[in-house]
mmCIF file of C-alpha atoms in Angstrom:
data_model
loop_
_atom_site.group_PDB
_atom_site.id
_atom_site.type_symbol
_atom_site.label_atom_id
_atom_site.label_comp_id
_atom_site.label_asym_id
_atom_site.label_seq_id
_atom_site.Cartn_x
_atom_site.Cartn_y
_atom_site.Cartn_z
ATOM 1 C CA ALA A 1 18.095 -3.947 3.237
ATOM 2 C CA GLN A 2 14.564 -3.152 4.506
ATOM 3 C CA SER A 3 12.017 -5.662 3.894
ATOM 4 C CA VAL A 4 8.602 -6.913 5.262
ATOM 5 C CA SER A 5 7.696 -10.530 5.266
ATOM 6 C CA GLN A 6 4.396 -12.028 5.662
ATOM 7 C CA HIS A 7 4.222 -15.951 5.948
ATOM 8 C CA ASN A 8 1.028 -16.590 5.224
ATOM 9 C CA HIS A 9 0.046 -16.076 1.631
ATOM 10 C CA HIS A 10 -3.348 -17.729 1.937
ATOM 11 C CA VAL A 11 -5.594 -18.401 4.769
ATOM 12 C CA ILE A 12 -8.741 -20.009 4.734
ATOM 13 C CA LEU A 13 -10.999 -20.049 7.702
ATOM 14 C CA SER A 14 -14.375 -20.862 9.035
ATOM 15 C CA GLU A 15 -16.603 -18.155 10.541
ATOM 16 C CA ALA A 16 -15.995 -17.611 14.390
ATOM 17 C CA ALA A 17 -12.357 -19.121 14.154
ATOM 18 C CA SER A 18 -9.590 -17.114 15.444
ATOM 19 C CA LEU A 19 -7.022 -15.281 13.336
ATOM 20 C CA GLU A 20 -3.290 -14.568 13.415
ATOM 21 C CA LEU A 21 -1.349 -13.475 10.405
ATOM 22 C CA GLY A 22 2.382 -13.221 10.512
ATOM 23 C CA CYS A 23 4.290 -10.232 9.988
ATOM 24 C CA ASN A 24 8.243 -9.747 10.274
ATOM 25 C CA TYR A 25 10.274 -6.868 9.202
ATOM 26 C CA SER A 26 14.015 -6.177 8.547
ATOM 27 C CA TYR A 27 15.356 -3.199 9.743
ATOM 28 C CA GLY A 28 17.674 -2.371 12.827
ATOM 29 C CA GLY A 29 16.373 0.900 13.730
ATOM 30 C CA THR A 30 13.045 2.652 14.651
ATOM 31 C CA VAL A 31 9.904 1.470 12.509
ATOM 32 C CA ASN A 32 6.583 2.658 12.134
ATOM 33 C CA LEU A 33 4.425 -0.519 11.540
ATOM 34 C CA PHE A 34 0.961 -0.704 9.664
ATOM 35 C CA TRP A 35 -1.617 -3.262 8.680
ATOM 36 C CA TYR A 36 -3.765 -2.660 5.801
ATOM 37 C CA VAL A 37 -6.935 -4.383 4.343
ATOM 38 C CA GLN A 38 -7.929 -4.500 0.789
ATOM 39 C CA TYR A 39 -11.578 -5.688 0.084
ATOM 40 C CA PRO A 40 -12.275 -7.060 -3.285
ATOM 41 C CA GLY A 41 -12.432 -4.292 -5.787
ATOM 42 C CA GLN A 42 -11.573 -1.537 -3.268
ATOM 43 C CA HIS A 43 -8.506 0.292 -2.281
ATOM 44 C CA LEU A 44 -6.483 -0.139 0.879
ATOM 45 C CA GLN A 45 -7.775 0.908 4.238
ATOM 46 C CA LEU A 46 -5.806 1.386 7.259
ATOM 47 C CA LEU A 47 -6.728 -1.550 10.109
ATOM 48 C CA LEU A 48 -4.081 0.007 12.707
ATOM 49 C CA LYS A 49 -0.843 1.313 13.149
ATOM 50 C CA TYR A 50 2.010 1.361 15.692
ATOM 51 C CA PHE A 51 4.307 4.305 16.013
ATOM 52 C CA SER A 52 5.138 4.126 19.716
ATOM 53 C CA GLY A 53 3.816 3.256 23.395
ATOM 54 C CA ASP A 54 1.837 0.343 24.140
ATOM 55 C CA PRO A 55 2.955 -2.593 21.700
ATOM 56 C CA LEU A 56 -0.605 -3.994 21.571
ATOM 57 C CA VAL A 57 -2.351 -1.826 19.177
ATOM 58 C CA LYS A 58 -6.232 -2.141 18.563
ATOM 59 C CA GLY A 59 -7.570 -1.379 15.345
ATOM 60 C CA ILE A 60 -10.956 -1.146 13.724
ATOM 61 C CA LYS A 61 -13.335 -3.935 13.031
ATOM 62 C CA GLY A 62 -11.949 -5.949 16.154
ATOM 63 C CA PHE A 63 -8.338 -6.333 14.859
ATOM 64 C CA GLU A 64 -5.438 -5.949 17.052
ATOM 65 C CA ALA A 65 -1.702 -6.375 16.675
ATOM 66 C CA GLU A 66 1.170 -6.900 18.877
ATOM 67 C CA PHE A 67 4.679 -5.280 18.162
ATOM 68 C CA ILE A 68 7.488 -7.538 19.608
ATOM 69 C CA LYS A 69 10.718 -5.720 18.828
ATOM 70 C CA SER A 70 12.914 -8.615 19.857
ATOM 71 C CA LYS A 71 11.118 -10.623 17.121
ATOM 72 C CA PHE A 72 10.923 -7.861 14.739
ATOM 73 C CA SER A 73 7.369 -8.940 14.487
ATOM 74 C CA PHE A 74 3.857 -7.237 14.222
ATOM 75 C CA ASN A 75 1.397 -9.919 13.961
ATOM 76 C CA LEU A 76 -2.347 -9.360 13.296
ATOM 77 C CA ARG A 77 -5.133 -10.941 15.195
ATOM 78 C CA LYS A 78 -8.714 -11.226 15.402
ATOM 79 C CA PRO A 79 -10.357 -13.476 17.969
ATOM 80 C CA SER A 80 -13.663 -14.318 15.739
ATOM 81 C CA VAL A 81 -13.397 -13.824 12.111
ATOM 82 C CA GLN A 82 -16.687 -12.835 9.944
ATOM 83 C CA TRP A 83 -17.413 -13.699 6.272
ATOM 84 C CA SER A 84 -16.943 -10.026 5.879
ATOM 85 C CA ASP A 85 -13.217 -10.207 6.680
ATOM 86 C CA THR A 86 -12.418 -11.898 3.549
ATOM 87 C CA ALA A 87 -10.028 -9.552 2.092
ATOM 88 C CA GLU A 88 -6.200 -9.233 1.270
ATOM 89 C CA TYR A 89 -4.325 -8.130 4.316
ATOM 90 C CA PHE A 90 -0.991 -6.113 4.050
ATOM 91 C CA CYS A 91 1.659 -5.501 6.560
ATOM 92 C CA ALA A 92 3.794 -2.375 5.955
ATOM 93 C CA MET A 93 6.718 -0.723 7.456
ATOM 94 C CA LYS A 94 8.186 2.813 7.433
ATOM 95 C CA ALA A 95 11.582 2.813 8.607
ATOM 96 C CA SER A 96 13.135 5.892 10.327
ATOM 97 C CA GLY A 97 15.323 7.696 7.718
ATOM 98 C CA GLY A 98 13.512 6.162 5.089
ATOM 99 C CA TYR A 99 12.178 9.169 3.381
ATOM 100 C CA ASN A 100 8.571 8.200 4.612
ATOM 101 C CA LYS A 101 8.308 5.432 2.346
ATOM 102 C CA LEU A 102 6.127 2.791 3.223
ATOM 103 C CA ILE A 103 7.402 -0.753 2.303
ATOM 104 C CA PHE A 104 4.779 -3.468 2.021
ATOM 105 C CA GLY A 105 4.804 -7.300 2.600
ATOM 106 C CA ALA A 106 3.507 -9.659 -0.003
ATOM 107 C CA GLY A 107 0.107 -9.868 1.403
ATOM 108 C CA THR A 108 -2.104 -12.311 2.776
ATOM 109 C CA ARG A 109 -5.183 -13.378 1.124
ATOM 110 C CA LEU A 110 -7.948 -14.478 3.890
ATOM 111 C CA ALA A 111 -11.000 -16.405 2.841
ATOM 112 C CA VAL A 112 -13.601 -16.874 5.528
ATOM 113 C CA HIS A 113 -16.474 -19.709 4.829
ATOM 114 C CA PRO A 114 -19.800 -19.160 6.286
ATOM 115 C CA GLY B 1 -10.249 13.174 6.566
ATOM 116 C CA ALA B 2 -7.564 13.675 4.062
ATOM 117 C CA VAL B 3 -8.548 12.492 0.581
ATOM 118 C CA VAL B 4 -6.401 11.614 -2.356
ATOM 119 C CA SER B 5 -8.314 11.528 -5.644
ATOM 120 C CA GLN B 6 -6.946 9.608 -8.144
ATOM 121 C CA HIS B 7 -8.070 9.495 -11.945
ATOM 122 C CA PRO B 8 -9.042 7.657 -13.995
ATOM 123 C CA SER B 9 -9.979 4.510 -12.178
ATOM 124 C CA ARG B 10 -9.810 2.415 -15.452
ATOM 125 C CA VAL B 11 -8.085 3.162 -18.596
ATOM 126 C CA ILE B 12 -7.391 0.870 -21.722
ATOM 127 C CA CYS B 13 -5.023 2.152 -24.378
ATOM 128 C CA LYS B 14 -3.154 0.803 -27.416
ATOM 129 C CA SER B 15 0.358 -0.348 -27.447
ATOM 130 C CA GLY B 16 2.697 2.498 -27.808
ATOM 131 C CA THR B 17 0.436 5.339 -26.706
ATOM 132 C CA SER B 18 1.039 7.135 -23.294
ATOM 133 C CA VAL B 19 -1.255 7.590 -20.313
ATOM 134 C CA LYS B 20 -1.531 9.997 -17.707
ATOM 135 C CA ILE B 21 -2.665 9.252 -14.231
ATOM 136 C CA GLU B 22 -3.417 11.875 -11.732
ATOM 137 C CA CYS B 23 -3.558 12.078 -7.978
ATOM 138 C CA ARG B 24 -5.058 15.124 -6.199
ATOM 139 C CA SER B 25 -4.814 15.978 -2.563
ATOM 140 C CA LEU B 26 -8.379 17.394 -1.914
ATOM 141 C CA ASP B 27 -8.207 19.014 1.394
ATOM 142 C CA PHE B 28 -4.384 19.100 2.298
ATOM 143 C CA GLN B 29 -1.214 19.941 0.680
ATOM 144 C CA ALA B 30 0.992 16.863 -0.481
ATOM 145 C CA THR B 31 4.590 17.778 -0.660
ATOM 146 C CA THR B 32 5.389 14.203 -1.234
ATOM 147 C CA MET B 33 3.498 11.406 -3.351
ATOM 148 C CA PHE B 34 4.387 7.671 -3.177
ATOM 149 C CA TRP B 35 3.312 5.865 -6.533
ATOM 150 C CA TYR B 36 3.046 2.088 -6.217
ATOM 151 C CA ARG B 37 2.341 -0.529 -8.807
ATOM 152 C CA GLN B 38 0.255 -3.736 -7.721
ATOM 153 C CA PHE B 39 0.495 -6.841 -9.820
ATOM 154 C CA PRO B 40 -2.322 -9.303 -9.627
ATOM 155 C CA LYS B 41 -2.551 -11.265 -6.360
ATOM 156 C CA LYS B 42 0.630 -9.780 -5.459
ATOM 157 C CA SER B 43 1.706 -6.728 -3.079
ATOM 158 C CA LEU B 44 2.553 -2.941 -3.542
ATOM 159 C CA MET B 45 5.747 -2.455 -5.285
ATOM 160 C CA LEU B 46 7.014 1.234 -4.454
ATOM 161 C CA MET B 47 8.047 2.764 -7.837
ATOM 162 C CA ALA B 48 8.718 6.342 -7.061
ATOM 163 C CA THR B 49 8.443 9.130 -4.679
ATOM 164 C CA SER B 50 7.578 12.386 -5.922
ATOM 165 C CA ASN B 51 8.290 15.667 -4.221
ATOM 166 C CA GLU B 52 6.691 19.017 -5.176
ATOM 167 C CA GLY B 53 8.973 21.312 -7.104
ATOM 168 C CA SER B 54 11.843 18.696 -7.470
ATOM 169 C CA LYS B 55 12.680 15.560 -9.418
ATOM 170 C CA ALA B 56 11.226 12.344 -8.466
ATOM 171 C CA THR B 57 13.163 9.631 -6.858
ATOM 172 C CA TYR B 58 12.949 6.208 -8.505
ATOM 173 C CA GLU B 59 13.478 2.971 -7.009
ATOM 174 C CA GLN B 60 15.897 0.658 -8.222
ATOM 175 C CA GLY B 61 14.780 -1.182 -11.475
ATOM 176 C CA VAL B 62 11.935 1.223 -12.426
ATOM 177 C CA GLU B 63 12.572 3.046 -15.954
ATOM 178 C CA LYS B 64 12.612 6.796 -15.347
ATOM 179 C CA ASP B 65 11.904 7.521 -19.097
ATOM 180 C CA LYS B 66 9.123 5.129 -19.010
ATOM 181 C CA PHE B 67 7.267 6.226 -15.921
ATOM 182 C CA LEU B 68 7.381 9.992 -15.883
ATOM 183 C CA ILE B 69 6.495 11.570 -12.735
ATOM 184 C CA ASN B 70 5.550 15.217 -12.273
ATOM 185 C CA HIS B 71 4.543 17.070 -8.894
ATOM 186 C CA ALA B 72 4.084 20.597 -10.286
ATOM 187 C CA SER B 73 1.938 21.862 -7.335
ATOM 188 C CA LEU B 74 1.025 20.964 -3.628
ATOM 189 C CA THR B 75 -2.078 19.136 -4.843
ATOM 190 C CA LEU B 76 -1.338 17.450 -7.937
ATOM 191 C CA SER B 77 0.953 14.739 -8.712
ATOM 192 C CA THR B 78 0.926 12.707 -12.163
ATOM 193 C CA LEU B 79 2.266 9.522 -13.315
ATOM 194 C CA THR B 80 2.695 8.925 -17.110
ATOM 195 C CA VAL B 81 3.136 5.620 -18.727
ATOM 196 C CA THR B 82 4.917 6.521 -22.001
ATOM 197 C CA SER B 83 4.984 4.155 -24.935
ATOM 198 C CA ALA B 84 2.747 1.617 -23.100
ATOM 199 C CA HIS B 85 3.143 -2.058 -23.728
ATOM 200 C CA PRO B 86 1.108 -4.951 -22.511
ATOM 201 C CA GLU B 87 3.456 -5.705 -19.609
ATOM 202 C CA ASP B 88 2.715 -2.326 -18.347
ATOM 203 C CA SER B 89 -0.779 -3.419 -17.559
ATOM 204 C CA SER B 90 -1.241 -3.296 -13.997
ATOM 205 C CA PHE B 91 -2.859 -1.282 -11.057
ATOM 206 C CA TYR B 92 -1.431 1.874 -9.997
ATOM 207 C CA ILE B 93 -2.056 3.453 -6.818
ATOM 208 C CA CYS B 94 -0.653 6.612 -5.199
ATOM 209 C CA SER B 95 -0.236 7.498 -1.752
ATOM 210 C CA ALA B 96 0.512 10.560 0.347
ATOM 211 C CA PRO B 97 2.129 10.485 4.058
ATOM 212 C CA MET B 98 0.044 12.183 6.658
ATOM 213 C CA GLY B 99 2.382 12.631 9.542
ATOM 214 C CA ASN B 100 0.969 10.383 12.772
ATOM 215 C CA TYR B 101 -2.199 9.445 10.873
ATOM 216 C CA GLY B 102 0.195 7.295 8.396
ATOM 217 C CA TYR B 103 -0.783 7.174 4.777
ATOM 218 C CA THR B 104 -3.705 8.092 2.643
ATOM 219 C CA PHE B 105 -4.089 6.141 -0.585
ATOM 220 C CA GLY B 106 -5.777 6.940 -3.862
ATOM 221 C CA SER B 107 -8.346 4.422 -4.973
ATOM 222 C CA GLY B 108 -6.210 3.216 -7.835
ATOM 223 C CA THR B 109 -5.928 2.979 -11.605
ATOM 224 C CA ARG B 110 -6.101 0.003 -13.461
ATOM 225 C CA LEU B 111 -4.488 0.132 -16.730
ATOM 226 C CA THR B 112 -4.830 -2.167 -19.433
ATOM 227 C CA VAL B 113 -2.521 -2.040 -22.489
ATOM 228 C CA VAL B 114 -4.047 -3.671 -25.707
#
């Protein structure tokens, strides 16, 4: 079955710390991968996406993610977080032949302290 | 950019009544709309996929008769929660696929059934 796993449910960091959020997917075929952010009280925003090509994807707000096919992973990184990065982060996958539907991970709640 | 307008943003209804949630694509034609439900501090669960001019496809475990989906035109998809009960209280989000861009999301509807 197609699924997305996010291992860190709740992460607490201080400002300027580095961030890495884990994401693994379960599917044997071609996938498109996404990271979304949901700030408190707001709707989902796309941070970055991977469709093909360079496995290192750069997104908005200084975020990047690396697609490692052999590990079925798409971890999100940011070298130095800010208080404004406090939000919920969702990894998502669209599987080929999956009728375009997006499958989400459980989400990671990030709290950044000043 | 492509926008999906979702209304209402908040609704409170009495048990046993029905509530309709609308999602309109404002500057593009959405042949497909996905409907998600997000529980507090949880991820987005895909409920169903609506396709313009045909019956919606429901995910396993989602009651078709409870969550009626209509996609009568290329710019409007609706979700009606029938005979709502307190356990139906949740955050409902629609989303349309945007090809290489990914997906665009509505701003969500917070339903509270009292």
